[in-house]
């Protein structure tokens, strides 16, 4: 993809701080870190998001995520982190080349991911399951 910033990073046409790579996957520090070692893990090939990536490439990327996590655990002692992947505009995806965030966390780091919950929607669960069965 010509205009994709992450494709440019993979090709070395844009700068990045690489932490790990293999034949299919590239991992680098996020330019706007929310914590130390905030990392993005991407396939070297361009896929928009979870809806168009192949099973093979997705497995490669998630294995790459774990390689980086293991490295951070072994070399930095990191034991707390979040893995985040967003898909689609309303799904809060901003860069349309699939990526997984690795966000190391520490007690009292000032970060907080909290979704608003709607327990009252439990009453709709039966109907929701029926919809999946096409009834
Ligand atoms: P999203 O919101 O799509 O899940 O995350 C996109 C991420 O890409 C953001 O955290 C943003 O900081 C990061 N990002 C955008 N452009 C660049 C860039 O040129 N270099 C790096 N290293 N990260 C980028
Ligand atoms: Zn791309």
CSV table of C-alpha atoms and ligand atoms in Angstrom, one decimal:
chain,number,residue,atom,x,y,z
A,1,UNK,CA,0.0,0.0,0.0
A,2,UNK,CA,1.6,3.2,-1.2
A,3,UNK,CA,0.3,5.6,1.4
A,4,UNK,CA,0.4,3.4,4.4
A,5,UNK,CA,2.8,4.6,7.2
A,6,UNK,CA,3.3,1.1,8.6
A,7,UNK,CA,4.2,-0.3,5.1
A,8,UNK,CA,6.7,2.6,4.8
A,9,UNK,CA,8.2,1.6,8.2
A,10,UNK,CA,8.5,-2.0,7.2
A,11,UNK,CA,10.3,-0.9,4.0
A,12,UNK,CA,12.6,1.4,5.9
A,13,UNK,CA,11.1,4.4,4.1
A,14,UNK,CA,10.0,5.9,7.4
A,15,UNK,CA,11.9,5.8,10.7
A,16,UNK,CA,11.1,3.4,13.5
A,17,UNK,CA,12.5,2.0,16.7
A,18,UNK,CA,12.6,-1.7,16.0
A,19,UNK,CA,12.4,-4.1,19.0
A,20,UNK,CA,12.0,-7.4,17.1
A,21,UNK,CA,11.3,-8.9,13.7
A,22,UNK,CA,11.2,-12.2,11.8
A,23,UNK,CA,10.3,-13.0,8.2
A,24,UNK,CA,6.7,-12.0,8.4
A,25,UNK,CA,6.3,-9.7,11.4
A,26,UNK,CA,7.8,-6.4,12.6
A,27,UNK,CA,7.6,-4.9,16.1
A,28,UNK,CA,8.5,-1.3,17.0
A,29,UNK,CA,7.9,1.3,19.6
A,30,UNK,CA,4.7,3.4,19.3
A,31,UNK,CA,5.6,7.0,18.4
A,32,UNK,CA,3.1,8.3,21.0
A,33,UNK,CA,3.8,5.9,23.9
A,34,UNK,CA,1.2,5.6,26.7
A,35,UNK,CA,3.8,3.7,28.8
A,36,UNK,CA,7.5,2.7,28.6
A,37,UNK,CA,8.0,0.1,25.8
A,38,UNK,CA,4.5,0.7,24.4
A,39,UNK,CA,4.9,-1.5,21.2
A,40,UNK,CA,3.1,-2.1,18.0
A,41,UNK,CA,3.3,-5.6,16.3
A,42,UNK,CA,2.3,-5.7,12.6
A,43,UNK,CA,2.5,-8.1,9.7
A,44,UNK,CA,5.1,-7.1,7.1
A,45,UNK,CA,2.4,-7.5,4.4
A,46,UNK,CA,-0.4,-5.0,4.3
A,47,UNK,CA,-3.8,-6.1,5.8
A,48,UNK,CA,-6.4,-3.5,6.9
A,49,UNK,CA,-7.6,-5.3,10.0
A,50,UNK,CA,-9.1,-8.5,11.4
A,51,UNK,CA,-11.6,-8.6,8.6
A,52,UNK,CA,-9.1,-9.1,5.8
A,53,UNK,CA,-6.0,-10.7,7.3
A,54,UNK,CA,-5.5,-14.4,6.5
A,55,UNK,CA,-5.5,-17.0,9.3
A,56,UNK,CA,-1.8,-17.7,8.6
A,57,UNK,CA,-0.7,-14.1,8.9
A,58,UNK,CA,-2.8,-13.5,12.0
A,59,UNK,CA,-1.2,-16.5,13.7
A,60,UNK,CA,2.2,-15.2,12.7
A,61,UNK,CA,1.4,-11.7,14.2
A,62,UNK,CA,0.0,-13.1,17.5
A,63,UNK,CA,3.0,-15.4,17.8
A,64,UNK,CA,5.2,-12.3,17.3
A,65,UNK,CA,3.3,-10.5,20.0
A,66,UNK,CA,4.2,-13.4,22.4
A,67,UNK,CA,7.8,-13.3,21.3
A,68,UNK,CA,8.0,-9.6,22.2
A,69,UNK,CA,6.2,-10.2,25.5
A,70,UNK,CA,8.6,-13.0,26.4
A,71,UNK,CA,11.6,-10.8,25.6
A,72,UNK,CA,10.1,-8.0,27.7
A,73,UNK,CA,9.5,-10.4,30.6
A,74,UNK,CA,13.0,-11.9,30.4
A,75,UNK,CA,15.0,-8.7,29.7
A,76,UNK,CA,12.9,-6.1,31.6
A,77,UNK,CA,11.0,-8.1,34.2
A,78,UNK,CA,7.7,-6.9,32.8
A,79,UNK,CA,4.8,-8.9,34.2
A,80,UNK,CA,1.8,-6.7,33.7
A,81,UNK,CA,0.6,-5.6,30.3
A,82,UNK,CA,-2.4,-5.2,28.0
A,83,UNK,CA,-2.7,-6.3,24.4
A,84,UNK,CA,-5.1,-4.1,22.3
A,85,UNK,CA,-6.3,-4.5,18.8
A,86,UNK,CA,-8.8,-2.1,17.2
A,87,UNK,CA,-10.8,-2.7,14.0
A,88,UNK,CA,-12.7,-0.2,11.9
A,89,UNK,CA,-13.3,3.5,12.4
A,90,UNK,CA,-16.0,3.1,15.1
A,91,UNK,CA,-13.8,0.4,16.6
A,92,UNK,CA,-11.2,3.2,17.3
A,93,UNK,CA,-8.7,2.0,14.6
A,94,UNK,CA,-6.7,5.0,13.5
A,95,UNK,CA,-4.0,3.4,11.3
A,96,UNK,CA,-5.5,1.0,8.8
A,97,UNK,CA,-2.7,-1.6,8.7
A,98,UNK,CA,-3.5,-4.2,11.3
A,99,UNK,CA,-1.6,-3.9,14.5
A,100,UNK,CA,-1.5,-5.2,18.1
A,101,UNK,CA,-0.5,-2.8,20.9
A,102,UNK,CA,1.5,-4.2,23.7
A,103,UNK,CA,1.1,-1.8,26.6
A,104,UNK,CA,3.2,-2.6,29.7
A,105,UNK,CA,1.4,-1.5,32.9
A,106,UNK,CA,2.4,-0.7,36.4
A,107,UNK,CA,0.4,-0.1,39.6
A,108,UNK,CA,-0.3,3.6,39.8
A,109,UNK,CA,0.9,4.4,36.2
A,110,UNK,CA,-2.1,6.7,35.7
A,111,UNK,CA,-3.5,4.7,32.8
A,112,UNK,CA,-7.0,3.2,32.8
A,113,UNK,CA,-9.0,1.2,30.3
A,114,UNK,CA,-12.6,1.0,31.6
A,115,UNK,CA,-15.6,0.3,29.4
A,116,UNK,CA,-19.1,1.5,30.4
A,117,UNK,CA,-21.1,-1.6,31.2
A,118,UNK,CA,-24.9,-2.2,30.6
A,119,UNK,CA,-25.9,-5.2,32.9
A,120,UNK,CA,-29.6,-4.5,31.9
A,121,UNK,CA,-28.8,-5.9,28.4
A,122,UNK,CA,-28.6,-9.4,29.9
A,123,UNK,CA,-32.3,-9.6,29.3
A,124,UNK,CA,-31.6,-9.6,25.6
A,125,UNK,CA,-29.0,-12.4,25.6
A,126,UNK,CA,-31.5,-15.1,24.6
A,127,UNK,CA,-32.7,-13.1,21.6
A,128,UNK,CA,-29.1,-12.3,20.6
A,129,UNK,CA,-28.2,-16.0,20.6
A,130,UNK,CA,-31.3,-16.8,18.5
A,131,UNK,CA,-30.3,-14.2,16.0
A,132,UNK,CA,-27.0,-16.0,15.5
A,133,UNK,CA,-28.9,-19.2,14.7
A,134,UNK,CA,-30.8,-17.3,12.0
A,135,UNK,CA,-34.3,-17.6,13.7
B,1,LIG,P1,-4.8,2.7,16.7
B,1,LIG,O1,-5.5,3.9,17.2
B,1,LIG,O2,-5.0,2.5,15.2
B,1,LIG,O3,-5.0,1.4,17.4
B,1,LIG,O4,-3.2,2.9,16.9
B,1,LIG,C1,-2.4,3.5,16.0
B,1,LIG,C2,-1.1,3.8,16.7
B,1,LIG,O5,-0.1,4.0,15.8
B,1,LIG,C3,-1.1,5.0,17.7
B,1,LIG,O6,-0.8,4.6,19.0
B,1,LIG,C4,-0.1,5.9,17.1
B,1,LIG,O7,0.7,6.6,18.1
B,1,LIG,C5,0.8,5.0,16.3
B,1,LIG,N1,1.5,5.6,15.2
B,1,LIG,C6,0.9,6.4,14.2
B,1,LIG,N2,1.8,6.8,13.3
B,1,LIG,C7,3.0,6.2,13.7
B,1,LIG,C8,4.3,6.3,13.2
B,1,LIG,O8,4.6,6.9,12.2
B,1,LIG,N3,5.3,5.6,13.9
B,1,LIG,C9,5.0,4.9,15.0
B,1,LIG,N4,6.0,4.3,15.6
B,1,LIG,N5,3.8,4.8,15.5
B,1,LIG,C10,2.8,5.5,14.9
B,2,LIG,ZN1,0.3,-1.0,5.3
